[in-house]
GROMACS .gro file of C-alpha atoms in nm:
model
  263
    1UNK     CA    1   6.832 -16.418   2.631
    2UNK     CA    2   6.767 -16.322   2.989
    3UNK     CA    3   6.382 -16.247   3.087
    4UNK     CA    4   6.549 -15.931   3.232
    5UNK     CA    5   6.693 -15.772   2.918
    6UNK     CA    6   6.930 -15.507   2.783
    7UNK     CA    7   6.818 -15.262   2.505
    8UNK     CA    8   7.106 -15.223   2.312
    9UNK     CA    9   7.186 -15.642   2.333
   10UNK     CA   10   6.831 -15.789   2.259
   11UNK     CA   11   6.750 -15.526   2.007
   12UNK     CA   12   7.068 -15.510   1.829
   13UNK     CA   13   7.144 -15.174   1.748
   14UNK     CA   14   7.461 -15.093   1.859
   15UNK     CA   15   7.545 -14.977   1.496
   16UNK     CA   16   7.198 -14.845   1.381
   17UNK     CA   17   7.107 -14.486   1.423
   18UNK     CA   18   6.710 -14.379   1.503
   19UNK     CA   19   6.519 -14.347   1.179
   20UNK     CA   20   6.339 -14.095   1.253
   21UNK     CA   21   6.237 -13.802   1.590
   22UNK     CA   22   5.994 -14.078   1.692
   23UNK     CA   23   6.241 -14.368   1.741
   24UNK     CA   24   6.515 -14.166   1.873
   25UNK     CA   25   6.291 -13.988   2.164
   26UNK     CA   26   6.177 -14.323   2.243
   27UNK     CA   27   6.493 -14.446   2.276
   28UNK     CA   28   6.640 -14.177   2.502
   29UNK     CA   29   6.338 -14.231   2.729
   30UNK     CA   30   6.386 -14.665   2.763
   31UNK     CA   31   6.518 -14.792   3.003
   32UNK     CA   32   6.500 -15.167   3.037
   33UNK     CA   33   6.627 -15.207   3.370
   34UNK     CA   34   6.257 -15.246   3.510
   35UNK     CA   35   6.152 -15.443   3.244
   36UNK     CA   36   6.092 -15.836   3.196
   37UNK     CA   37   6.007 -16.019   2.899
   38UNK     CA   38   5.666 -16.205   2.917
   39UNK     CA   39   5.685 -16.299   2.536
   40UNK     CA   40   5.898 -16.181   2.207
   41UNK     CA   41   5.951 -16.266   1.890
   42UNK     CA   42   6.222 -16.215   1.635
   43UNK     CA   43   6.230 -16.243   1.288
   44UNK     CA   44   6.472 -16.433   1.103
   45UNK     CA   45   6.709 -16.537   0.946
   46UNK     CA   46   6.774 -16.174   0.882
   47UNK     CA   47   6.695 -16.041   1.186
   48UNK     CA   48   6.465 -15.725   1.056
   49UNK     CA   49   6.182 -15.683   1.320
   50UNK     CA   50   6.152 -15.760   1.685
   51UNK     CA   51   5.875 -15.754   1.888
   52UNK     CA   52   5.838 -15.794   2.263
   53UNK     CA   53   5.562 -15.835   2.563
   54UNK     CA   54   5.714 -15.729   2.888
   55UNK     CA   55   5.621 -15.616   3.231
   56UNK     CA   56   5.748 -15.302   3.361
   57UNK     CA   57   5.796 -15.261   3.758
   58UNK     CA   58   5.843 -14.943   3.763
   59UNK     CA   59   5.471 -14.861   3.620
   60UNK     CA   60   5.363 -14.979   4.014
   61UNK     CA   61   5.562 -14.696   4.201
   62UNK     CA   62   5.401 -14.439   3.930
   63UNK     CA   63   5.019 -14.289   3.876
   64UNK     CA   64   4.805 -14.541   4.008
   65UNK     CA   65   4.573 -14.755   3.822
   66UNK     CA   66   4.840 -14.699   3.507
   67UNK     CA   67   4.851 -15.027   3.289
   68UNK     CA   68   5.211 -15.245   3.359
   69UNK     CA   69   5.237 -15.386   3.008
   70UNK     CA   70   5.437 -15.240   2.746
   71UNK     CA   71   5.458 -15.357   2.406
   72UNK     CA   72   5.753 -15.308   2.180
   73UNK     CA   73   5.794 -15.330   1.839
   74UNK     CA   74   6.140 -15.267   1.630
   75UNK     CA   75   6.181 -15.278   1.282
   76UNK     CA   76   6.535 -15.250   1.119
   77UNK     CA   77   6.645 -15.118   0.791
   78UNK     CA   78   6.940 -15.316   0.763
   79UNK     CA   79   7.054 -15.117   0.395
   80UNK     CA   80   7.009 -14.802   0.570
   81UNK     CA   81   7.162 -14.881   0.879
   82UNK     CA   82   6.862 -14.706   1.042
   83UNK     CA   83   6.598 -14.812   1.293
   84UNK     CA   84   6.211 -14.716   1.456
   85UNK     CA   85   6.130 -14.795   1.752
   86UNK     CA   86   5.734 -14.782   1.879
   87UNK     CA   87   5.632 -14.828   2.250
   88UNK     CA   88   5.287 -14.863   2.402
   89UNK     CA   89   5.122 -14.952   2.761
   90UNK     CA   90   4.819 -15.147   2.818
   91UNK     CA   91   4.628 -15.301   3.072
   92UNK     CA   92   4.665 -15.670   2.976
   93UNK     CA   93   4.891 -15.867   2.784
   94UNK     CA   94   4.641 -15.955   2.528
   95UNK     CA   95   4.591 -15.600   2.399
   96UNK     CA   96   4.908 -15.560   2.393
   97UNK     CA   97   4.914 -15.881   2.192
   98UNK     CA   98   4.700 -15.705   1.956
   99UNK     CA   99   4.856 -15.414   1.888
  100UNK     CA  100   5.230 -15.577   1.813
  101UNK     CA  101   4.985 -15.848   1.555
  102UNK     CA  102   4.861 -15.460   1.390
  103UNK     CA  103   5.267 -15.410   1.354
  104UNK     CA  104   5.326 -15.725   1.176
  105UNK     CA  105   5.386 -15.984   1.384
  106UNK     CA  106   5.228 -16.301   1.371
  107UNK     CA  107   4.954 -16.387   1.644
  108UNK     CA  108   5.091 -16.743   1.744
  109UNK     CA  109   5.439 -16.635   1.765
  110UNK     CA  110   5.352 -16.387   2.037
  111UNK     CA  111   5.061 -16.581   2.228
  112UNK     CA  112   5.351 -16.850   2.397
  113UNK     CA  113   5.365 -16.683   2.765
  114UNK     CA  114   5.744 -16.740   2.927
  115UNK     CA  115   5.712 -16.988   3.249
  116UNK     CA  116   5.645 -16.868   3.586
  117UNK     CA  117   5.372 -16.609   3.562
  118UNK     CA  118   4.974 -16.637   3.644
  119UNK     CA  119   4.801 -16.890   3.375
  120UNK     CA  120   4.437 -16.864   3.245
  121UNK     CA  121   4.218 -16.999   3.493
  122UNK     CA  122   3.952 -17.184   3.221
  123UNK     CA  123   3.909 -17.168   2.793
  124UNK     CA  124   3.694 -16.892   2.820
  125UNK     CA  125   3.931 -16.654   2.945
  126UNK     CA  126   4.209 -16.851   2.661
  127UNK     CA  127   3.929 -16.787   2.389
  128UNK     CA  128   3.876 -16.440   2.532
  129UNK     CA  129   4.201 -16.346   2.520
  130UNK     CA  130   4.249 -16.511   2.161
  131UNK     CA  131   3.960 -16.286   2.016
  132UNK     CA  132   4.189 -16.014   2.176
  133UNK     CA  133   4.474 -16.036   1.994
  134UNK     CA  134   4.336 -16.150   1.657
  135UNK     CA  135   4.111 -15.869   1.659
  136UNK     CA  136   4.293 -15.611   1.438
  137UNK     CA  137   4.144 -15.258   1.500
  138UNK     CA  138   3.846 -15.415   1.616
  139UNK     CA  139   3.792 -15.257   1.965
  140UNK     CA  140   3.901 -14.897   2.059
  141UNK     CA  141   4.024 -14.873   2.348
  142UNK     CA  142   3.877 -14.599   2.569
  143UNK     CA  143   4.038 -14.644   2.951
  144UNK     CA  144   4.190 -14.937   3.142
  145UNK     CA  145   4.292 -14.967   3.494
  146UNK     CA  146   4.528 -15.200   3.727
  147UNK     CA  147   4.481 -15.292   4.037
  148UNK     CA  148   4.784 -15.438   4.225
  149UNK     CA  149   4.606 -15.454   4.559
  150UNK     CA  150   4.236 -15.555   4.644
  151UNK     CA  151   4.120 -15.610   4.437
  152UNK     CA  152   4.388 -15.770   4.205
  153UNK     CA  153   4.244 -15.681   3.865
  154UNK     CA  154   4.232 -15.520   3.475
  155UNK     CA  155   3.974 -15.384   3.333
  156UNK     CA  156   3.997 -15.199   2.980
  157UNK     CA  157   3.721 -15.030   2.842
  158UNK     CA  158   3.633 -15.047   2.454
  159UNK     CA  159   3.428 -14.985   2.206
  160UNK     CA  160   3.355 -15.260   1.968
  161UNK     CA  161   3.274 -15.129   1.596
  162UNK     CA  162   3.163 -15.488   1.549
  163UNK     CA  163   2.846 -15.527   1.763
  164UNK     CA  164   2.528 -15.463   1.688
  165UNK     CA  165   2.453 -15.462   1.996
  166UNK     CA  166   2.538 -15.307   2.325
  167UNK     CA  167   2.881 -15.146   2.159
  168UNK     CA  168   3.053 -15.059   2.460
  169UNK     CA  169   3.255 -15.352   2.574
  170UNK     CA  170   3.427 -15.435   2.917
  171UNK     CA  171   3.756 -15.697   2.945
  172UNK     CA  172   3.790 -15.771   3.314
  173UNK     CA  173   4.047 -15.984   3.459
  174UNK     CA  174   4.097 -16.093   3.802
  175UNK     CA  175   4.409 -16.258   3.925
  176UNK     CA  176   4.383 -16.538   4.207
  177UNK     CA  177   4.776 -16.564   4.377
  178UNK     CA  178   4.681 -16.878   4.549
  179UNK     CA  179   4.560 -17.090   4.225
  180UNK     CA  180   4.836 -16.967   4.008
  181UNK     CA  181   4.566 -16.815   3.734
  182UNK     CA  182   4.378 -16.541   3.645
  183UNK     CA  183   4.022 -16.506   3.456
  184UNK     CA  184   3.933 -16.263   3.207
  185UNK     CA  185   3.527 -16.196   3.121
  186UNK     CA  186   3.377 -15.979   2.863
  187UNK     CA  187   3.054 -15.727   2.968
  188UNK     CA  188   2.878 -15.558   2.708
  189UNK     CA  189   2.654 -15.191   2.758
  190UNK     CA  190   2.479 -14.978   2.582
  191UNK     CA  191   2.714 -14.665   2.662
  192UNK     CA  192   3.003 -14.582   2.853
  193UNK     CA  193   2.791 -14.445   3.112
  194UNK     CA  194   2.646 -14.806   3.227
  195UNK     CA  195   3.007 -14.959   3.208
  196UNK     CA  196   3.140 -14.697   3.466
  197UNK     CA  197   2.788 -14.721   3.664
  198UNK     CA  198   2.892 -15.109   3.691
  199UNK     CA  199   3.247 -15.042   3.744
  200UNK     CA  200   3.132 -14.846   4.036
  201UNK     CA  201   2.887 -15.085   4.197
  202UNK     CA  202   2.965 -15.406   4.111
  203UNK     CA  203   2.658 -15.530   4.252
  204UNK     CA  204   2.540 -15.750   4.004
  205UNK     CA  205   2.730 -15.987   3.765
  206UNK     CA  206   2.894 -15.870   3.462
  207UNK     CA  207   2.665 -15.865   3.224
  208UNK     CA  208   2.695 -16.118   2.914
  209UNK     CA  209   2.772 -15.999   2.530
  210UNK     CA  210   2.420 -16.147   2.383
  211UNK     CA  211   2.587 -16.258   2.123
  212UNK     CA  212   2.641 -16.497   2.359
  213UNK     CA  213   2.281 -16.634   2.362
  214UNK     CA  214   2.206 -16.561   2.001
  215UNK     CA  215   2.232 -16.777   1.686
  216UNK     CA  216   2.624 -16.654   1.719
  217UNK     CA  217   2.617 -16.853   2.073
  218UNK     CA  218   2.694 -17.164   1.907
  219UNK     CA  219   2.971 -17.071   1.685
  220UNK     CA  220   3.152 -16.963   2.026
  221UNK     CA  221   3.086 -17.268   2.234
  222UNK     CA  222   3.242 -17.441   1.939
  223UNK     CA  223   3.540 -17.195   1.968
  224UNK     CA  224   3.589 -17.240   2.331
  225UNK     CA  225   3.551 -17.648   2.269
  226UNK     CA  226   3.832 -17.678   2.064
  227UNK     CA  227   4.065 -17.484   2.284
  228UNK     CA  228   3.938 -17.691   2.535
  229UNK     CA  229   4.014 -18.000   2.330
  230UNK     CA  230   4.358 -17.828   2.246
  231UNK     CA  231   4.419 -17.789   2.606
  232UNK     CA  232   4.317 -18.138   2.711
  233UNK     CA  233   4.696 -18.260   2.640
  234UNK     CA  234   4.825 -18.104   2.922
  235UNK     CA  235   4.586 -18.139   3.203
  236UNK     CA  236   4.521 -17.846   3.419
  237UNK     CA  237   4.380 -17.977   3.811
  238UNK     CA  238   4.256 -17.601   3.797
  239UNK     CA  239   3.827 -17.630   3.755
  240UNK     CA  240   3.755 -17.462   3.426
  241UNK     CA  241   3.463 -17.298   3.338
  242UNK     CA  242   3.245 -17.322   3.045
  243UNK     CA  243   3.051 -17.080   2.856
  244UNK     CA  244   2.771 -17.123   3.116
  245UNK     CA  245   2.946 -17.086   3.408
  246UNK     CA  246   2.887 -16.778   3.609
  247UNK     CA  247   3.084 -16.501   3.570
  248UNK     CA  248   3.056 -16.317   3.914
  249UNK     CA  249   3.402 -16.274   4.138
  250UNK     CA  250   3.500 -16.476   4.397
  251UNK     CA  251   3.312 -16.469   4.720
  252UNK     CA  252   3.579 -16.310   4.941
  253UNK     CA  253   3.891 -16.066   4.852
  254UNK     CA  254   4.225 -16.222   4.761
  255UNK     CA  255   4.462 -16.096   5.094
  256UNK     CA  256   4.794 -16.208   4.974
  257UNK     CA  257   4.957 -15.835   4.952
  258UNK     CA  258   5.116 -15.757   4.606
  259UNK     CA  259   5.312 -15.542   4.408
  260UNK     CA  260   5.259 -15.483   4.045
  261UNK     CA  261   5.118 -15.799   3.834
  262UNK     CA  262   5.216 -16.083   3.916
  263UNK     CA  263   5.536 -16.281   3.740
   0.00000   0.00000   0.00000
């Protein structure tokens, strides 16, 4: 299949009709055109749900600060003839990771990126990401934003129904052209309020989940170790950082002038 794909080829429906209002409304408003896959998966051998990662273009001429990522997910009744079709955006790939692994598909058939696009920078922002999309209806998701000039980030805004602490929970990622990678960090607040207040400032750096530094602390440097050990096999000249590293952006601005996330 082509990274740039056609809905009616890659899907397969050419003799399915929309199960039900849903499906067929969101097929009348697809179009594919601006669209490239990041990562898919299809079942098979019968071919009964798809589910795709891809980058739309056209979400950088729109509203700005509107997330680029769609996720897709299609699910065929093959007895019926019938098909539904569910679209949603979000900020980064990871969520929308996530919400294809809530729609049945498995988490390591989706996590392989396609060649040629930005790579994690270090294993936290690989672990990070991992919690993401193995984290079932863990974190609701109360804003994102994307930046596709200075600066070239994410940043999605949850609440995490898991911690006991300092609930409110900010994914940031920052994309560096010139390396080729991109870092994602977790902050954790008490309320929204401090998370915007920080958003705002960014004076200080973000501050840590303290999980981090609690007895938890050691079950995630673990984590990050063995993705680091994973990783090892194909080694990266790119620094990577550990769980102590610091977390605050890069001195200076990245200059090199973009347009929508880069592929």
């Amino acid at each position: 299949m082509n990274d740039h794909f056609d809905f009616a080829f890659d899907f397969d429906l050419g003799e399915l009709a929309p199960a039900d209002a849903a499906s067929e409304e969101a097929v009348e408003r697809f179009w594919s055109g601006d669209l490239t896959a990041l990562s898919r998966h299809h079942f098979t051998p019968d071919g009964s749900r798809s589910f795709v990662v891809a980058h739309d273009q056209s979400a950088t001429w729109g509203v700005p600060g509107a997330p680029q990522v769609m996720a897709i997910a299609v699910a065929r009744d093959l007895t019926r003839f019938t098909f539904t079709l569910e679209t949603s955006y979000h900020a980064t790939v990871s969520f929308a990771q996530a919400w294809l692994v809530e729609r049945g598909c498995p988490p390591e058939k989706i996590a392989k990126i396609r060649d040629g696009v930005l790579k994690p920078a270090d294993d936290l922002t690989v672990w990070g990401e991992r919690q993401i999309r193995e984290s079932g209806t863990r974190y609701e998701v109360l804003d994102n934003h994307t930046s596709d000039s200075d600066p070239c980030e994410t940043w999605t805004l949850t609440r995490d129904s898991s911690a006991a602490q300092a609930p409110v929970r900010l994914f940031h990622e920052e994309w560096n052209h010139y390396a080729g990678t991109y870092t994602m960090r977790e902050g954790a607040f008490a309320d929204i309020g401090a998370a915007r207040a920080w958003l705002d400032d960014r004076s200080g750096p973000l501050p840590e989940p303290p999980e981090y530094s609690d007895h938890n602390g050691a079950v995630v440097r673990a984590r990050i170790a063995r993705i680091a050990l994973a990783r090892s096999a194909s080694a990266s000249t790119t620094p990577k950082a550990s769980l102590d590293a610091p977390r605050t952006p890069p001195a200076g601005p990245v200059q090199r002038p973009v347009q929508g996330r880069p592929m």
